Amino acid sequence: MTPALIASSAHLASGSAPDLSEVEFGLMIAGHAFDRWTVRCMAAAGLPDLTATDVMVFHHVYHRQRPKKLADICFTLNVEDTHIVNYALKKLERLGVVKGERSSKEVFYSVTDEGAAKLARYAEIREQCLTSGLDAPGGGGLEFSRQLAHTLRALSGLYDQAARAATSL
């Protein structure tokens, strides 16, 4: 017996790809759960007033410990509205965990020593609360994580292409 689909929108599940509605429902639920996790983990690390976007920007600014321009941060994180990322950067600067340094016409953002300490604490909490679950029975393990990451990148491309197509309608 085939299990029933858990469609978030029955009107979308009745078309040519009913399974896609179930995938989209899963993405929505997982997206909100992931956002909640990052915000609460960062709060436990000592920064309680950040949004999921703030946390995402903070992590990316620290990535490879190289200063980054606003446009590059937006491009990498796939955020079209630079104002959203700029607001997050200003908030992180006010908290003293990110600093912006002007070089010619550009501002390059990097994480301060205090910010690096908060991110190190975040990593400890992540290890304690999240990654240990990957090794547990039914957790999926490393291979599952790699396959899921590949699938999510592929879905991102599919939805980006569909967004471009919808813009031209």
PDB file of C-alpha atoms in Angstrom:
ATOM      1  CA  MET A   1       0.000   0.000   0.000  1.00  0.00           C
ATOM      2  CA  THR A   2       1.362   3.418  -0.999  1.00  0.00           C
ATOM      3  CA  PRO A   3       1.469   5.901   1.877  1.00  0.00           C
ATOM      4  CA  ALA A   4      -0.672   9.000   1.486  1.00  0.00           C
ATOM      5  CA  LEU A   5       1.089  12.219   0.597  1.00  0.00           C
ATOM      6  CA  ILE A   6       1.354  14.889   3.249  1.00  0.00           C
ATOM      7  CA  ALA A   7       0.605  17.787   0.950  1.00  0.00           C
ATOM      8  CA  SER A   8       0.714  21.262   2.400  1.00  0.00           C
ATOM      9  CA  SER A   9      -1.435  22.545  -0.422  1.00  0.00           C
ATOM     10  CA  ALA A  10      -3.866  20.036  -1.883  1.00  0.00           C
ATOM     11  CA  HIS A  11      -4.500  22.362  -4.816  1.00  0.00           C
ATOM     12  CA  LEU A  12      -0.804  21.983  -5.761  1.00  0.00           C
ATOM     13  CA  ALA A  13      -0.709  18.211  -5.209  1.00  0.00           C
ATOM     14  CA  SER A  14      -3.369  17.546  -7.833  1.00  0.00           C
ATOM     15  CA  GLY A  15      -1.190  18.533 -10.835  1.00  0.00           C
ATOM     16  CA  SER A  16       1.436  16.605 -12.754  1.00  0.00           C
ATOM     17  CA  ALA A  17       3.913  16.430  -9.834  1.00  0.00           C
ATOM     18  CA  PRO A  18       1.990  15.705  -6.636  1.00  0.00           C
ATOM     19  CA  ASP A  19       5.134  14.566  -4.808  1.00  0.00           C
ATOM     20  CA  LEU A  20       6.634  18.028  -5.294  1.00  0.00           C
ATOM     21  CA  SER A  21       4.002  19.523  -2.993  1.00  0.00           C
ATOM     22  CA  GLU A  22       5.158  17.143  -0.275  1.00  0.00           C
ATOM     23  CA  VAL A  23       8.785  18.153  -0.891  1.00  0.00           C
ATOM     24  CA  GLU A  24       7.837  21.825  -0.667  1.00  0.00           C
ATOM     25  CA  PHE A  25       5.988  21.222   2.588  1.00  0.00           C
ATOM     26  CA  GLY A  26       9.061  19.469   3.962  1.00  0.00           C
ATOM     27  CA  LEU A  27      11.273  22.382   2.861  1.00  0.00           C
ATOM     28  CA  MET A  28       9.011  24.888   4.593  1.00  0.00           C
ATOM     29  CA  ILE A  29       8.945  22.933   7.841  1.00  0.00           C
ATOM     30  CA  ALA A  30      12.687  22.197   7.721  1.00  0.00           C
ATOM     31  CA  GLY A  31      13.454  25.822   6.876  1.00  0.00           C
ATOM     32  CA  HIS A  32      11.581  27.099   9.910  1.00  0.00           C
ATOM     33  CA  ALA A  33      13.106  24.434  12.155  1.00  0.00           C
ATOM     34  CA  PHE A  34      16.595  25.314  10.906  1.00  0.00           C
ATOM     35  CA  ASP A  35      15.996  29.036  11.464  1.00  0.00           C
ATOM     36  CA  ARG A  36      14.734  28.355  14.988  1.00  0.00           C
ATOM     37  CA  TRP A  37      17.782  26.168  15.679  1.00  0.00           C
ATOM     38  CA  THR A  38      20.314  28.761  14.492  1.00  0.00           C
ATOM     39  CA  VAL A  39      18.678  31.550  16.482  1.00  0.00           C
ATOM     40  CA  ARG A  40      18.483  29.490  19.676  1.00  0.00           C
ATOM     41  CA  CYS A  41      22.000  28.112  19.304  1.00  0.00           C
ATOM     42  CA  MET A  42      23.344  31.641  18.811  1.00  0.00           C
ATOM     43  CA  ALA A  43      21.365  32.810  21.855  1.00  0.00           C
ATOM     44  CA  ALA A  44      22.950  30.029  23.899  1.00  0.00           C
ATOM     45  CA  ALA A  45      26.343  31.171  22.559  1.00  0.00           C
ATOM     46  CA  GLY A  46      25.704  34.648  23.955  1.00  0.00           C
ATOM     47  CA  LEU A  47      23.911  36.606  21.217  1.00  0.00           C
ATOM     48  CA  PRO A  48      20.202  36.355  22.039  1.00  0.00           C
ATOM     49  CA  ASP A  49      18.793  39.114  19.821  1.00  0.00           C
ATOM     50  CA  LEU A  50      19.719  37.873  16.358  1.00  0.00           C
ATOM     51  CA  THR A  51      17.400  36.770  13.576  1.00  0.00           C
ATOM     52  CA  ALA A  52      18.071  33.765  11.366  1.00  0.00           C
ATOM     53  CA  THR A  53      19.308  36.132   8.648  1.00  0.00           C
ATOM     54  CA  ASP A  54      21.691  37.814  11.100  1.00  0.00           C
ATOM     55  CA  VAL A  55      23.096  34.416  12.087  1.00  0.00           C
ATOM     56  CA  MET A  56      23.489  33.349   8.444  1.00  0.00           C
ATOM     57  CA  VAL A  57      25.336  36.588   7.595  1.00  0.00           C
ATOM     58  CA  PHE A  58      27.514  36.303  10.721  1.00  0.00           C
ATOM     59  CA  HIS A  59      28.593  32.764   9.816  1.00  0.00           C
ATOM     60  CA  HIS A  60      29.338  33.728   6.232  1.00  0.00           C
ATOM     61  CA  VAL A  61      31.395  36.787   7.164  1.00  0.00           C
ATOM     62  CA  TYR A  62      33.564  34.468   9.283  1.00  0.00           C
ATOM     63  CA  HIS A  63      33.827  31.810   6.529  1.00  0.00           C
ATOM     64  CA  ARG A  64      37.512  31.271   5.707  1.00  0.00           C
ATOM     65  CA  GLN A  65      38.333  34.294   7.901  1.00  0.00           C
ATOM     66  CA  ARG A  66      38.595  36.592   4.878  1.00  0.00           C
ATOM     67  CA  PRO A  67      37.006  40.062   4.720  1.00  0.00           C
ATOM     68  CA  LYS A  68      33.991  40.215   2.424  1.00  0.00           C
ATOM     69  CA  LYS A  69      32.108  42.911   0.507  1.00  0.00           C
ATOM     70  CA  LEU A  70      28.356  43.372   0.860  1.00  0.00           C
ATOM     71  CA  ALA A  71      27.732  42.387  -2.773  1.00  0.00           C
ATOM     72  CA  ASP A  72      29.737  39.180  -2.382  1.00  0.00           C
ATOM     73  CA  ILE A  73      27.902  38.242   0.812  1.00  0.00           C
ATOM     74  CA  CYS A  74      24.544  38.773  -0.914  1.00  0.00           C
ATOM     75  CA  PHE A  75      25.633  36.781  -3.970  1.00  0.00           C
ATOM     76  CA  THR A  76      26.930  33.824  -1.984  1.00  0.00           C
ATOM     77  CA  LEU A  77      23.901  33.703   0.305  1.00  0.00           C
ATOM     78  CA  ASN A  78      21.510  34.157  -2.645  1.00  0.00           C
ATOM     79  CA  VAL A  79      19.890  37.257  -1.138  1.00  0.00           C
ATOM     80  CA  GLU A  80      18.665  39.721  -3.762  1.00  0.00           C
ATOM     81  CA  ASP A  81      17.839  42.609  -1.423  1.00  0.00           C
ATOM     82  CA  THR A  82      21.145  44.093  -0.264  1.00  0.00           C
ATOM     83  CA  HIS A  83      19.305  46.134   2.359  1.00  0.00           C
ATOM     84  CA  ILE A  84      18.492  42.957   4.298  1.00  0.00           C
ATOM     85  CA  VAL A  85      22.139  41.917   4.483  1.00  0.00           C
ATOM     86  CA  ASN A  86      23.312  45.482   5.110  1.00  0.00           C
ATOM     87  CA  TYR A  87      20.897  45.759   8.052  1.00  0.00           C
ATOM     88  CA  ALA A  88      22.243  42.494   9.489  1.00  0.00           C
ATOM     89  CA  LEU A  89      25.840  43.715   9.095  1.00  0.00           C
ATOM     90  CA  LYS A  90      25.056  46.993  10.864  1.00  0.00           C
ATOM     91  CA  LYS A  91      23.357  45.105  13.689  1.00  0.00           C
ATOM     92  CA  LEU A  92      26.351  42.772  14.040  1.00  0.00           C
ATOM     93  CA  GLU A  93      28.675  45.797  14.035  1.00  0.00           C
ATOM     94  CA  ARG A  94      26.664  47.451  16.840  1.00  0.00           C
ATOM     95  CA  LEU A  95      27.041  44.228  18.844  1.00  0.00           C
ATOM     96  CA  GLY A  96      30.802  44.343  18.330  1.00  0.00           C
ATOM     97  CA  VAL A  97      31.084  40.970  16.606  1.00  0.00           C
ATOM     98  CA  VAL A  98      31.651  42.253  13.067  1.00  0.00           C
ATOM     99  CA  LYS A  99      33.635  45.238  11.837  1.00  0.00           C
ATOM    100  CA  GLY A 100      33.573  47.034   8.519  1.00  0.00           C
ATOM    101  CA  GLU A 101      36.720  48.593   7.096  1.00  0.00           C
ATOM    102  CA  ARG A 102      36.622  50.942   4.127  1.00  0.00           C
ATOM    103  CA  SER A 103      39.066  50.308   1.315  1.00  0.00           C
ATOM    104  CA  SER A 104      38.642  52.794  -1.527  1.00  0.00           C
ATOM    105  CA  LYS A 105      34.916  52.763  -2.372  1.00  0.00           C
ATOM    106  CA  GLU A 106      34.200  49.365  -0.799  1.00  0.00           C
ATOM    107  CA  VAL A 107      33.591  48.271   2.777  1.00  0.00           C
ATOM    108  CA  PHE A 108      35.043  44.907   3.735  1.00  0.00           C
ATOM    109  CA  TYR A 109      33.472  43.079   6.667  1.00  0.00           C
ATOM    110  CA  SER A 110      35.230  40.694   9.015  1.00  0.00           C
ATOM    111  CA  VAL A 111      34.555  39.126  12.393  1.00  0.00           C
ATOM    112  CA  THR A 112      36.100  40.638  15.523  1.00  0.00           C
ATOM    113  CA  ASP A 113      37.890  38.595  18.178  1.00  0.00           C
ATOM    114  CA  GLU A 114      34.729  38.773  20.297  1.00  0.00           C
ATOM    115  CA  GLY A 115      32.704  37.536  17.319  1.00  0.00           C
ATOM    116  CA  ALA A 116      35.115  34.660  16.735  1.00  0.00           C
ATOM    117  CA  ALA A 117      34.692  33.645  20.382  1.00  0.00           C
ATOM    118  CA  LYS A 118      30.880  33.648  19.999  1.00  0.00           C
ATOM    119  CA  LEU A 119      31.152  31.520  16.858  1.00  0.00           C
ATOM    120  CA  ALA A 120      33.497  29.094  18.622  1.00  0.00           C
ATOM    121  CA  ARG A 121      30.908  28.750  21.390  1.00  0.00           C
ATOM    122  CA  TYR A 122      28.192  28.236  18.743  1.00  0.00           C
ATOM    123  CA  ALA A 123      30.290  25.415  17.255  1.00  0.00           C
ATOM    124  CA  GLU A 124      30.631  23.774  20.688  1.00  0.00           C
ATOM    125  CA  ILE A 125      26.877  23.935  21.272  1.00  0.00           C
ATOM    126  CA  ARG A 126      26.227  22.634  17.765  1.00  0.00           C
ATOM    127  CA  GLU A 127      28.509  19.683  18.405  1.00  0.00           C
ATOM    128  CA  GLN A 128      26.846  18.950  21.730  1.00  0.00           C
ATOM    129  CA  CYS A 129      23.219  19.326  20.650  1.00  0.00           C
ATOM    130  CA  LEU A 130      23.071  18.589  16.933  1.00  0.00           C
ATOM    131  CA  THR A 131      25.897  16.672  15.316  1.00  0.00           C
ATOM    132  CA  SER A 132      25.883  13.883  17.863  1.00  0.00           C
ATOM    133  CA  GLY A 133      22.421  12.999  16.502  1.00  0.00           C
ATOM    134  CA  LEU A 134      23.876  12.201  13.094  1.00  0.00           C
ATOM    135  CA  ASP A 135      25.750   9.220  14.500  1.00  0.00           C
ATOM    136  CA  ALA A 136      22.766   7.921  16.449  1.00  0.00           C
ATOM    137  CA  PRO A 137      20.739   5.021  15.030  1.00  0.00           C
ATOM    138  CA  GLY A 138      18.408   6.452  12.383  1.00  0.00           C
ATOM    139  CA  GLY A 139      20.413   9.698  12.278  1.00  0.00           C
ATOM    140  CA  GLY A 140      21.576   9.122   8.725  1.00  0.00           C
ATOM    141  CA  GLY A 141      25.295   9.608   9.189  1.00  0.00           C
ATOM    142  CA  LEU A 142      27.830  11.418   7.054  1.00  0.00           C
ATOM    143  CA  GLU A 143      26.796   9.918   3.715  1.00  0.00           C
ATOM    144  CA  PHE A 144      23.194  10.998   4.287  1.00  0.00           C
ATOM    145  CA  SER A 145      24.380  14.549   5.050  1.00  0.00           C
ATOM    146  CA  ARG A 146      26.428  14.706   1.841  1.00  0.00           C
ATOM    147  CA  GLN A 147      23.568  13.398  -0.268  1.00  0.00           C
ATOM    148  CA  LEU A 148      21.118  15.814   1.339  1.00  0.00           C
ATOM    149  CA  ALA A 149      23.470  18.778   0.767  1.00  0.00           C
ATOM    150  CA  HIS A 150      23.767  17.813  -2.915  1.00  0.00           C
ATOM    151  CA  THR A 151      19.988  17.516  -3.252  1.00  0.00           C
ATOM    152  CA  LEU A 152      19.394  20.880  -1.574  1.00  0.00           C
ATOM    153  CA  ARG A 153      21.868  22.608  -3.914  1.00  0.00           C
ATOM    154  CA  ALA A 154      20.107  21.022  -6.892  1.00  0.00           C
ATOM    155  CA  LEU A 155      16.714  22.169  -5.585  1.00  0.00           C
ATOM    156  CA  SER A 156      18.078  25.659  -5.085  1.00  0.00           C
ATOM    157  CA  GLY A 157      19.041  25.786  -8.751  1.00  0.00           C
ATOM    158  CA  LEU A 158      15.659  24.436  -9.821  1.00  0.00           C
ATOM    159  CA  TYR A 159      13.768  27.031  -7.776  1.00  0.00           C
ATOM    160  CA  ASP A 160      16.081  29.863  -8.900  1.00  0.00           C
ATOM    161  CA  GLN A 161      15.430  28.948 -12.535  1.00  0.00           C
ATOM    162  CA  ALA A 162      11.681  28.753 -11.910  1.00  0.00           C
ATOM    163  CA  ALA A 163      11.789  32.178 -10.197  1.00  0.00           C
ATOM    164  CA  ARG A 164      13.509  33.685 -13.256  1.00  0.00           C
ATOM    165  CA  ALA A 165      10.933  32.079 -15.539  1.00  0.00           C
ATOM    166  CA  ALA A 166       8.051  33.363 -13.397  1.00  0.00           C
ATOM    167  CA  THR A 167       9.489  36.892 -13.524  1.00  0.00           C
ATOM    168  CA  SER A 168       9.257  36.908 -17.306  1.00  0.00           C
ATOM    169  CA  LEU A 169       5.569  35.877 -17.405  1.00  0.00           C
TER     170      LEU A 169
END
